Coordinates of C-alpha atoms in Angstrom, one line a residue:
M367 CA -74.5 -92.3 1.0
T368 CA -75.6 -90.5 -2.1
S369 CA -75.3 -86.8 -1.4
Q370 CA -78.4 -84.9 -0.7
P371 CA -79.3 -81.6 -2.3
T372 CA -78.0 -78.6 -0.4
M373 CA -81.0 -77.6 1.8
N374 CA -81.5 -73.9 2.6
K375 CA -84.1 -72.1 4.6
P376 CA -86.1 -69.7 2.4
G377 CA -84.1 -66.4 2.1
N378 CA -80.7 -67.9 2.9
D379 CA -79.5 -68.6 -0.6
P380 CA -76.9 -66.1 -1.5
G381 CA -75.6 -68.2 -4.4
G382 CA -78.9 -68.3 -6.3
H383 CA -77.8 -69.1 -9.8
G384 CA -74.4 -70.5 -8.9
E385 CA -73.0 -73.7 -10.5
P386 CA -73.9 -77.0 -8.9
G387 CA -72.0 -77.3 -5.8
A388 CA -71.5 -73.6 -5.3
Q389 CA -71.9 -72.4 -1.8
G390 CA -75.5 -71.3 -1.1
S391 CA -77.0 -73.0 -4.2
G392 CA -79.6 -75.7 -4.0
L393 CA -83.2 -76.4 -3.1
Q394 CA -84.9 -74.9 -0.1
A395 CA -87.0 -76.3 2.7
G396 CA -90.1 -74.5 1.6
L397 CA -92.7 -77.2 2.0
K398 CA -94.8 -77.2 5.3
N399 CA -96.0 -80.3 7.1
R400 CA -99.5 -79.8 5.9
H401 CA -98.2 -79.6 2.3
L402 CA -96.4 -82.9 2.7
S403 CA -99.3 -84.6 4.4
M404 CA -101.7 -83.7 1.6
I405 CA -99.2 -84.4 -1.1
A406 CA -98.8 -87.9 0.5
I407 CA -102.6 -88.5 0.7
G408 CA -103.4 -87.0 -2.6
G409 CA -100.5 -88.3 -4.6
V410 CA -101.9 -91.8 -4.6
I411 CA -105.2 -90.5 -6.1
G412 CA -104.8 -90.0 -9.8
A413 CA -107.3 -89.0 -12.4
G414 CA -107.1 -92.6 -13.6
L415 CA -109.1 -93.7 -10.6
F416 CA -112.1 -91.6 -11.8
V417 CA -111.9 -92.0 -15.5
G418 CA -110.2 -95.5 -15.9
S419 CA -112.0 -97.6 -13.3
S420 CA -115.0 -98.2 -15.6
S421 CA -113.1 -100.4 -18.1
G422 CA -111.6 -102.4 -15.2
I423 CA -115.1 -103.0 -13.8
A424 CA -116.4 -104.0 -17.2
T425 CA -113.5 -106.4 -17.7
A426 CA -113.3 -108.1 -14.2
G427 CA -116.8 -107.4 -12.7
P428 CA -116.8 -107.2 -8.8
G429 CA -113.5 -109.0 -9.0
I430 CA -111.8 -105.8 -9.9
L431 CA -111.6 -105.3 -6.1
L432 CA -109.1 -108.2 -6.1
S433 CA -107.1 -106.4 -8.9
Y434 CA -107.0 -103.3 -6.9
A435 CA -106.1 -105.1 -3.7
L436 CA -103.3 -106.9 -5.5
V437 CA -101.8 -103.7 -7.0
G438 CA -102.4 -101.8 -3.8
T439 CA -100.5 -104.5 -1.9
L440 CA -97.6 -104.1 -4.4
V441 CA -97.6 -100.4 -4.0
V442 CA -97.6 -100.7 -0.2
L443 CA -94.6 -103.0 -0.3
V444 CA -92.7 -100.9 -2.9
M445 CA -93.4 -97.8 -0.9
R446 CA -92.1 -99.5 2.3
M447 CA -88.8 -100.3 0.5
L448 CA -88.6 -96.7 -0.8
G449 CA -89.5 -95.4 2.6
E450 CA -86.6 -97.3 4.2
M451 CA -84.1 -95.9 1.8
S452 CA -85.5 -92.3 1.7
A453 CA -85.9 -92.0 5.5
A454 CA -82.2 -92.9 5.8
N455 CA -81.3 -90.5 3.0
P456 CA -83.9 -88.0 1.9
T457 CA -83.2 -86.5 -1.5
S458 CA -84.9 -84.9 -4.4
G459 CA -83.6 -87.7 -6.6
S460 CA -85.4 -90.4 -4.4
F461 CA -85.2 -93.8 -6.0
S462 CA -82.9 -92.6 -8.8
A463 CA -80.4 -91.5 -6.3
H464 CA -80.7 -94.7 -4.3
A465 CA -80.2 -96.8 -7.5
D466 CA -77.1 -94.7 -8.3
R467 CA -75.7 -95.5 -4.9
A468 CA -76.8 -99.1 -4.6
L469 CA -76.5 -100.4 -8.1
G470 CA -74.2 -97.9 -9.9
P471 CA -74.4 -94.8 -11.9
W472 CA -75.9 -96.6 -14.9
A473 CA -78.9 -97.5 -12.9
G474 CA -79.5 -94.0 -11.5
F475 CA -79.1 -92.5 -14.9
S476 CA -81.4 -94.9 -16.7
I477 CA -84.3 -94.9 -14.2
G478 CA -84.0 -91.1 -13.6
W479 CA -84.4 -90.3 -17.2
L480 CA -87.1 -92.9 -17.9
Y481 CA -89.1 -91.4 -15.0
W482 CA -88.6 -87.9 -16.3
F483 CA -89.8 -89.1 -19.7
F484 CA -92.8 -90.7 -18.2
W485 CA -93.9 -87.4 -16.4
V486 CA -93.3 -85.0 -19.3
V487 CA -95.6 -87.3 -21.4
V488 CA -98.1 -87.3 -18.6
L489 CA -98.1 -83.5 -18.8
A490 CA -99.4 -83.6 -22.3
V491 CA -102.0 -86.2 -21.5
E492 CA -103.3 -84.4 -18.5
A493 CA -103.2 -81.0 -20.2
T494 CA -105.4 -82.4 -23.0
A495 CA -107.8 -84.1 -20.6
G496 CA -108.2 -80.8 -18.7
A497 CA -108.7 -78.8 -21.9
V498 CA -111.5 -81.1 -23.0
I499 CA -113.4 -80.4 -19.8
L500 CA -112.8 -76.7 -19.9
E501 CA -113.8 -76.4 -23.6
G502 CA -117.1 -78.0 -22.7
W503 CA -117.7 -75.3 -20.1
I504 CA -116.3 -72.4 -22.2
P505 CA -116.3 -73.4 -25.9
A506 CA -115.2 -69.9 -27.0
V507 CA -111.6 -70.9 -26.1
P508 CA -110.4 -73.7 -28.4
Q509 CA -109.1 -77.0 -26.7
W510 CA -105.5 -76.2 -27.6
G511 CA -105.9 -72.8 -26.1
W512 CA -107.1 -74.3 -22.8
A513 CA -104.2 -76.8 -22.8
L514 CA -101.8 -73.9 -23.3
I515 CA -103.4 -71.9 -20.5
V516 CA -103.3 -74.6 -17.8
M517 CA -99.7 -75.4 -18.8
L518 CA -98.6 -71.9 -18.5
V519 CA -100.4 -71.2 -15.1
L520 CA -99.0 -74.3 -13.4
T521 CA -95.5 -73.6 -14.9
A522 CA -95.6 -70.1 -13.4
T523 CA -96.7 -71.6 -10.1
N524 CA -93.8 -74.0 -10.0
L525 CA -91.3 -71.2 -11.0
V526 CA -92.3 -68.9 -8.1
S527 CA -91.2 -71.2 -5.3
V528 CA -91.6 -74.8 -4.0
G529 CA -94.0 -73.2 -1.4
S530 CA -96.4 -72.1 -4.1
Y531 CA -96.4 -75.6 -5.6
G532 CA -97.1 -77.1 -2.2
E533 CA -100.0 -74.6 -1.6
F534 CA -101.6 -75.4 -5.0
E535 CA -101.2 -79.1 -4.4
F536 CA -102.6 -78.8 -0.9
W537 CA -105.9 -77.4 -2.2
F538 CA -106.0 -79.6 -5.4
A539 CA -105.4 -82.8 -3.3
G540 CA -107.7 -81.6 -0.6
I541 CA -110.6 -81.4 -3.1
K542 CA -109.9 -84.9 -4.3
V543 CA -109.8 -86.2 -0.8
V544 CA -113.0 -84.6 0.4
A545 CA -114.8 -85.6 -2.7
I546 CA -113.9 -89.3 -2.4
A547 CA -114.5 -89.3 1.3
A548 CA -118.0 -87.7 0.7
F549 CA -118.6 -90.3 -2.1
I550 CA -117.8 -93.2 0.2
V551 CA -119.9 -91.9 3.1
I552 CA -123.0 -91.1 0.9
G553 CA -122.6 -94.3 -1.2
G554 CA -122.1 -96.4 1.9
L555 CA -125.3 -95.2 3.5
A556 CA -127.1 -95.9 0.2
V557 CA -125.7 -99.5 0.1
F558 CA -127.1 -100.2 3.5
G559 CA -130.4 -98.5 2.9
L560 CA -129.8 -95.6 5.2
L561 CA -130.1 -92.9 2.4
P562 CA -133.6 -91.7 1.7
G563 CA -134.8 -91.8 -1.9
V564 CA -132.5 -94.6 -3.1
D565 CA -133.8 -97.7 -4.8
S566 CA -132.8 -100.4 -2.3
E567 CA -133.3 -103.2 -4.9
Q568 CA -130.5 -101.7 -7.1
A569 CA -128.1 -100.7 -4.3
G570 CA -126.7 -103.4 -2.0
V571 CA -123.9 -105.7 -1.2
G572 CA -125.9 -108.3 -3.3
N573 CA -124.5 -106.6 -6.4
L574 CA -121.2 -108.3 -5.6
T575 CA -122.5 -111.8 -6.5
A576 CA -126.0 -111.4 -8.1
H577 CA -124.9 -110.9 -11.7
G578 CA -122.9 -113.8 -12.8
G579 CA -121.0 -114.2 -9.6
F580 CA -118.1 -112.3 -8.0
L581 CA -115.8 -113.3 -10.9
P582 CA -118.2 -113.5 -13.9
H583 CA -115.3 -113.7 -16.4
G584 CA -113.2 -116.1 -14.4
A585 CA -110.2 -115.8 -12.2
G586 CA -108.0 -114.8 -15.2
A587 CA -109.9 -111.5 -15.4
I588 CA -108.2 -110.5 -12.1
L589 CA -104.8 -110.3 -13.9
T590 CA -106.3 -108.5 -16.8
G591 CA -107.8 -106.0 -14.3
V592 CA -104.4 -105.6 -12.8
L593 CA -103.0 -104.3 -16.1
L594 CA -105.8 -101.8 -16.4
V595 CA -105.5 -100.4 -12.9
V596 CA -101.8 -100.6 -12.2
F597 CA -100.8 -97.3 -13.8
S598 CA -103.5 -95.3 -11.9
F599 CA -101.3 -95.9 -8.8
M600 CA -98.3 -94.0 -10.2
G601 CA -97.6 -91.0 -8.1
S602 CA -97.5 -92.6 -4.7
E603 CA -93.7 -92.1 -4.7
I604 CA -94.0 -88.2 -5.1
A605 CA -94.0 -87.7 -1.4
T606 CA -90.4 -89.1 -1.1
L607 CA -89.2 -86.7 -3.7
A608 CA -91.0 -83.8 -2.1
A609 CA -89.7 -84.6 1.4
G610 CA -86.2 -83.5 0.3
E611 CA -87.7 -79.9 0.4
S612 CA -89.3 -80.1 3.7
E613 CA -88.1 -78.9 7.1
N614 CA -88.0 -82.5 8.5
P615 CA -87.4 -84.9 5.6
R616 CA -86.9 -88.0 7.6
Q617 CA -90.1 -87.5 9.6
A618 CA -92.0 -86.6 6.4
V619 CA -90.9 -89.8 4.6
T620 CA -91.7 -91.9 7.6
K621 CA -95.2 -90.5 7.9
A622 CA -95.9 -90.9 4.3
T623 CA -94.7 -94.5 4.3
N624 CA -96.6 -95.5 7.3
S625 CA -99.8 -94.1 6.0
I626 CA -99.8 -95.7 2.6
I627 CA -101.8 -98.7 3.7
W628 CA -104.9 -96.9 4.8
R629 CA -104.7 -94.5 1.9
V630 CA -104.8 -97.3 -0.6
A631 CA -107.5 -99.2 1.3
V632 CA -109.8 -96.2 1.8
F633 CA -109.4 -94.2 -1.5
Y634 CA -109.1 -97.1 -4.0
L635 CA -110.7 -100.2 -2.5
G636 CA -113.3 -98.2 -0.5
S637 CA -114.5 -96.1 -3.4
I638 CA -114.5 -98.9 -6.0
A639 CA -116.4 -101.1 -3.5
V640 CA -119.0 -98.5 -3.2
V641 CA -119.4 -98.3 -7.0
V642 CA -119.9 -102.0 -7.5
C643 CA -122.3 -102.2 -4.6
L644 CA -124.4 -99.3 -5.8
L645 CA -124.8 -100.6 -9.4
P646 CA -124.6 -104.0 -11.0
W647 CA -121.2 -104.3 -12.6
D648 CA -122.7 -104.9 -16.0
S649 CA -124.8 -101.8 -16.0
K650 CA -124.5 -99.9 -19.3
S651 CA -124.3 -96.6 -17.5
I652 CA -120.9 -97.5 -16.0
T653 CA -119.2 -97.8 -19.4
K654 CA -121.4 -95.0 -21.0
D655 CA -121.0 -92.4 -18.3
G656 CA -118.1 -93.5 -16.2
S657 CA -118.3 -95.5 -12.9
Y658 CA -118.4 -92.6 -10.5
V659 CA -120.9 -90.5 -12.6
A660 CA -123.1 -93.5 -13.0
A661 CA -122.9 -94.2 -9.2
L662 CA -123.9 -90.6 -8.4
D663 CA -126.7 -90.7 -11.0
S664 CA -128.1 -93.8 -9.4
L665 CA -128.4 -91.8 -6.1
G666 CA -130.5 -89.2 -7.8
I667 CA -127.9 -86.5 -7.3
A668 CA -128.5 -83.6 -9.7
H669 CA -125.8 -82.6 -12.1
A670 CA -123.7 -85.7 -11.2
G671 CA -121.7 -85.4 -14.5
Q672 CA -120.7 -81.8 -13.9
I673 CA -119.9 -82.5 -10.4
M674 CA -117.6 -85.4 -11.4
N675 CA -116.1 -83.2 -14.3
F676 CA -115.1 -80.6 -11.7
I677 CA -113.5 -83.4 -9.5
V678 CA -111.7 -84.9 -12.5
L679 CA -110.5 -81.4 -13.6
T680 CA -109.1 -80.9 -10.1
S681 CA -107.4 -84.2 -10.3
V682 CA -105.9 -83.4 -13.7
L683 CA -104.6 -80.0 -12.5
S684 CA -103.1 -81.8 -9.5
C685 CA -101.5 -84.4 -11.7
L686 CA -100.1 -81.6 -13.9
N687 CA -98.8 -79.7 -11.0
S688 CA -97.1 -82.7 -9.4
G689 CA -95.9 -84.0 -12.8
L690 CA -94.1 -80.7 -13.6
Y691 CA -92.7 -80.6 -10.0
T692 CA -91.6 -84.2 -10.1
A693 CA -90.0 -84.1 -13.5
S694 CA -88.1 -80.9 -12.7
R695 CA -86.8 -82.3 -9.4
M696 CA -85.6 -85.5 -11.1
A697 CA -83.9 -83.5 -13.7
F698 CA -82.3 -81.3 -10.9
S699 CA -81.0 -84.5 -9.2
L700 CA -79.7 -85.8 -12.5
G701 CA -77.9 -82.5 -13.0
Q702 CA -76.4 -82.6 -9.6
R703 CA -75.0 -86.1 -10.2
G704 CA -73.6 -85.1 -13.6
D705 CA -76.1 -87.2 -15.5
A706 CA -77.8 -84.1 -17.1
P707 CA -76.6 -80.7 -18.2
K708 CA -75.1 -78.7 -15.3
A709 CA -77.7 -76.0 -15.8
F710 CA -80.4 -78.3 -14.5
A711 CA -78.9 -78.2 -11.1
R712 CA -78.8 -74.4 -10.9
T713 CA -81.4 -72.8 -8.6
T714 CA -82.8 -69.3 -8.3
S715 CA -82.6 -67.2 -5.2
N716 CA -85.9 -68.9 -4.2
G717 CA -84.4 -72.4 -4.5
V718 CA -86.2 -73.2 -7.7
P719 CA -84.5 -75.3 -10.4
R720 CA -85.7 -73.0 -13.2
T721 CA -83.8 -74.5 -16.1
A722 CA -85.0 -78.0 -15.1
I723 CA -88.6 -76.8 -14.9
L724 CA -88.5 -75.0 -18.3
A725 CA -86.8 -77.9 -20.0
S726 CA -89.5 -80.3 -18.6
V727 CA -92.4 -78.1 -19.6
A728 CA -90.8 -77.5 -23.0
F729 CA -90.9 -81.2 -23.8
G730 CA -94.5 -81.2 -22.4
F731 CA -95.4 -78.5 -24.9
V732 CA -93.9 -80.5 -27.7
A733 CA -95.8 -83.6 -26.6
V734 CA -99.1 -81.5 -26.5
F735 CA -98.3 -80.4 -30.1
F736 CA -97.9 -84.1 -31.2
N737 CA -101.2 -84.9 -29.5
Y738 CA -103.0 -82.5 -31.6
K739 CA -101.1 -82.9 -34.8
F740 CA -100.2 -86.6 -34.8
P741 CA -102.4 -88.2 -32.2
D742 CA -102.4 -91.7 -33.7
S743 CA -98.7 -91.9 -34.5
V744 CA -96.1 -89.9 -32.7
F745 CA -98.1 -89.2 -29.5
L746 CA -99.4 -92.8 -29.4
F747 CA -95.8 -93.9 -29.5
L748 CA -94.8 -91.5 -26.6
V749 CA -97.7 -92.7 -24.5
N750 CA -97.1 -96.4 -25.1
S751 CA -93.3 -96.2 -24.8
S752 CA -93.6 -94.6 -21.4
G753 CA -96.5 -96.8 -20.1
A754 CA -94.5 -99.5 -18.3
V755 CA -92.1 -97.0 -16.6
A756 CA -94.0 -97.3 -13.4
L757 CA -93.3 -101.1 -13.2
F758 CA -89.6 -100.4 -14.2
V759 CA -89.3 -97.9 -11.3
W760 CA -90.8 -100.4 -8.8
L761 CA -88.5 -103.1 -9.9
V762 CA -85.4 -100.9 -9.6
I763 CA -86.6 -99.9 -6.1
C764 CA -86.7 -103.6 -5.1
F765 CA -83.1 -104.3 -6.3
S766 CA -81.9 -101.1 -4.8
Q767 CA -83.4 -101.8 -1.4
L768 CA -81.7 -105.3 -1.4
R769 CA -78.3 -103.6 -1.6
M770 CA -79.0 -100.5 0.4
R771 CA -80.1 -102.3 3.5
K772 CA -76.7 -103.8 3.8
I773 CA -74.9 -100.4 3.1
I774 CA -77.1 -98.5 5.6
K775 CA -76.6 -101.2 8.3
A776 CA -72.8 -101.1 7.8
E777 CA -72.5 -97.2 7.7
A778 CA -75.3 -95.8 9.7
P779 CA -77.6 -98.4 11.3
E780 CA -79.3 -95.7 13.4
K781 CA -80.9 -94.3 10.2
L782 CA -83.0 -97.4 9.7
V783 CA -86.0 -95.8 11.2
V784 CA -88.3 -97.5 8.6
K785 CA -87.7 -101.1 7.7
M786 CA -89.0 -103.4 5.0
W787 CA -90.9 -106.3 6.4
L788 CA -89.4 -109.8 6.2
Y789 CA -86.3 -108.6 4.5
P790 CA -85.1 -109.9 2.0
Y791 CA -87.8 -112.5 1.3
L792 CA -90.7 -110.1 0.8
T793 CA -88.5 -107.9 -1.4
W794 CA -87.7 -110.8 -3.6
A795 CA -91.4 -111.8 -3.7
T796 CA -92.4 -108.3 -4.7
A797 CA -89.8 -108.2 -7.5
A798 CA -91.1 -111.6 -8.7
L799 CA -94.6 -110.3 -8.8
I800 CA -93.5 -107.2 -10.8
V801 CA -91.7 -109.4 -13.3
F802 CA -94.7 -111.6 -13.6
I803 CA -97.0 -108.6 -14.4
L804 CA -94.5 -107.5 -17.0
G805 CA -94.5 -110.9 -18.6
Y806 CA -98.3 -111.1 -18.4
M807 CA -98.5 -107.8 -20.4
L808 CA -96.8 -109.6 -23.3
T809 CA -99.9 -111.8 -23.6
D810 CA -102.3 -108.9 -23.5
T811 CA -103.3 -107.9 -27.1
E812 CA -106.9 -106.7 -26.3
H813 CA -105.8 -103.7 -24.2
D814 CA -102.5 -102.9 -25.9
G815 CA -100.5 -104.4 -23.1
R816 CA -98.0 -106.2 -25.4
Q817 CA -97.4 -103.0 -27.5
T818 CA -96.9 -101.0 -24.3
I819 CA -94.4 -103.3 -22.8
L820 CA -92.4 -103.8 -26.0
L821 CA -92.2 -100.1 -26.8
S822 CA -91.3 -99.3 -23.1
L823 CA -88.6 -102.0 -23.2
L824 CA -87.2 -100.4 -26.4
V825 CA -87.0 -97.0 -25.0
A826 CA -85.5 -98.4 -21.7
A827 CA -82.9 -100.3 -23.7
V828 CA -81.9 -97.2 -25.6
V829 CA -81.5 -95.2 -22.3
L830 CA -79.6 -98.1 -20.7
V831 CA -77.1 -98.4 -23.6
I832 CA -76.5 -94.6 -23.4
A833 CA -75.9 -95.0 -19.6
V834 CA -73.5 -97.9 -20.0
V835 CA -71.5 -96.1 -22.9
R836 CA -71.3 -92.9 -20.8
Q837 CA -70.0 -94.9 -17.8
K838 CA -67.4 -96.7 -20.0
L839 CA -66.2 -93.5 -21.4
G840 CA -66.0 -91.9 -17.9
R841 CA -68.3 -89.0 -18.9
G842 CA -70.9 -87.1 -16.8
R843 CA -69.3 -87.4 -13.4
S844 CA -67.0 -84.4 -13.5
A845 CA -69.7 -82.2 -12.1
L846 CA -69.6 -84.2 -9.0
D847 CA -66.0 -83.2 -8.2
D848 CA -67.0 -79.7 -7.2
A849 CA -70.0 -80.7 -5.1
P850 CA -69.9 -79.6 -1.4
Q851 CA -70.8 -83.0 -0.1
A852 CA -68.2 -85.7 0.2
R853 CA -68.4 -88.6 -2.3
D854 CA -68.6 -92.1 -1.0
T855 CA -65.8 -94.5 -1.7
E856 CA -67.9 -96.7 -3.9
R857 CA -68.9 -93.9 -6.2
S858 CA -65.3 -92.6 -6.3
E859 CA -64.1 -96.0 -7.6
V860 CA -66.7 -96.0 -10.3
S861 CA -65.7 -92.5 -11.4
A862 CA -62.0 -93.4 -11.5
G863 CA -62.8 -96.4 -13.5

């Protein structure tokens, strides 16, 4: 098995800043069960759900529900595969470490760095989105100043301890969960005419078919809708990375994996269904004000826009917090495996990979600068070139699970506490669907799908070439020799080669 990070209880890390593999160095089990539960629930709810759903509704009409259902099913299947591997071997490297073990160091290196790249770009996107909202409330501070403030605050939070990250994320995610739950309950009552003061002629399940039918733009719009919503699901895998720093990683992964179905069904399908039932899909207010704000306005709720801005800001801060955490833990794992500078795998006495955090946030700051200085050139390239990484990650998880199931069954079958359904047929079907979506993106010129996939493939090709060249030259694996965990035979053969 791929080695796990050395797990220490808080306060039991005498090594602190030691080299990778030094006794006492490593991450600590600082996340509590309630942290992991909320990270798992809130991780699947991105800011994209609130701000990006309006374009999907305008494109596919009520049929956007099928787009969300299709992508939701895909996420459930991918998470089941990842859960199988992570429950057997919880590690901060998650799918990157599994790919390293199952497919080879080139795969772990490539997907790990691509995933890191994705999240550090997200840092800039979310910092800017949060700054726009905050500047609207307190215009005395310029937008770039707010972006700097939120980045510095959340960097400090992550530098203190993993527990502080977990605590912040617990409350951020909690607000998102409560807000969506309240929205679904209130909206559901309005749809069925049980909420006083709501125009029953406007709200009702009849909106699903009354304005051009359930698929007003044809069945093809479902696939276009998939391209618009697929990236809002990125983040569901964070729980498997965070589980490596919990007191019972295997239990945490199993719980997160088993709950993904209802999380997707309730928070995505449930809330979007309420939106398209409260308002006609072609209502101008949906595209003008945003789907959730328009829905709240239709209920006569005062200050709906400001309420939604607060919820979106919370989602943005949650995404920033988790993005910095996720990027730093992936960098830590890459450092442990010799695929990144050794300094990335050093931890403080609190079990925090400080260098990995600072390196990640530094790139985030650079991306923020590009967003303000070169928004239509350099920053646009960064966003588009990282746009398809989610699909690349999911595809690698599929191929890794095909191989890892055999390895786990041969070496430790008792660790198969979570199993992918209908293996290997459903795994292959999932991989085929992901490839189909990637191919369909090449035909999408209206929503920049083609540009996104081509630039993402270009960056992936560059990283892959670097990975293959490093492996051929035998570089990057020397750091593994001093690790306290035993290396498996397969990796030793690769290193020797």
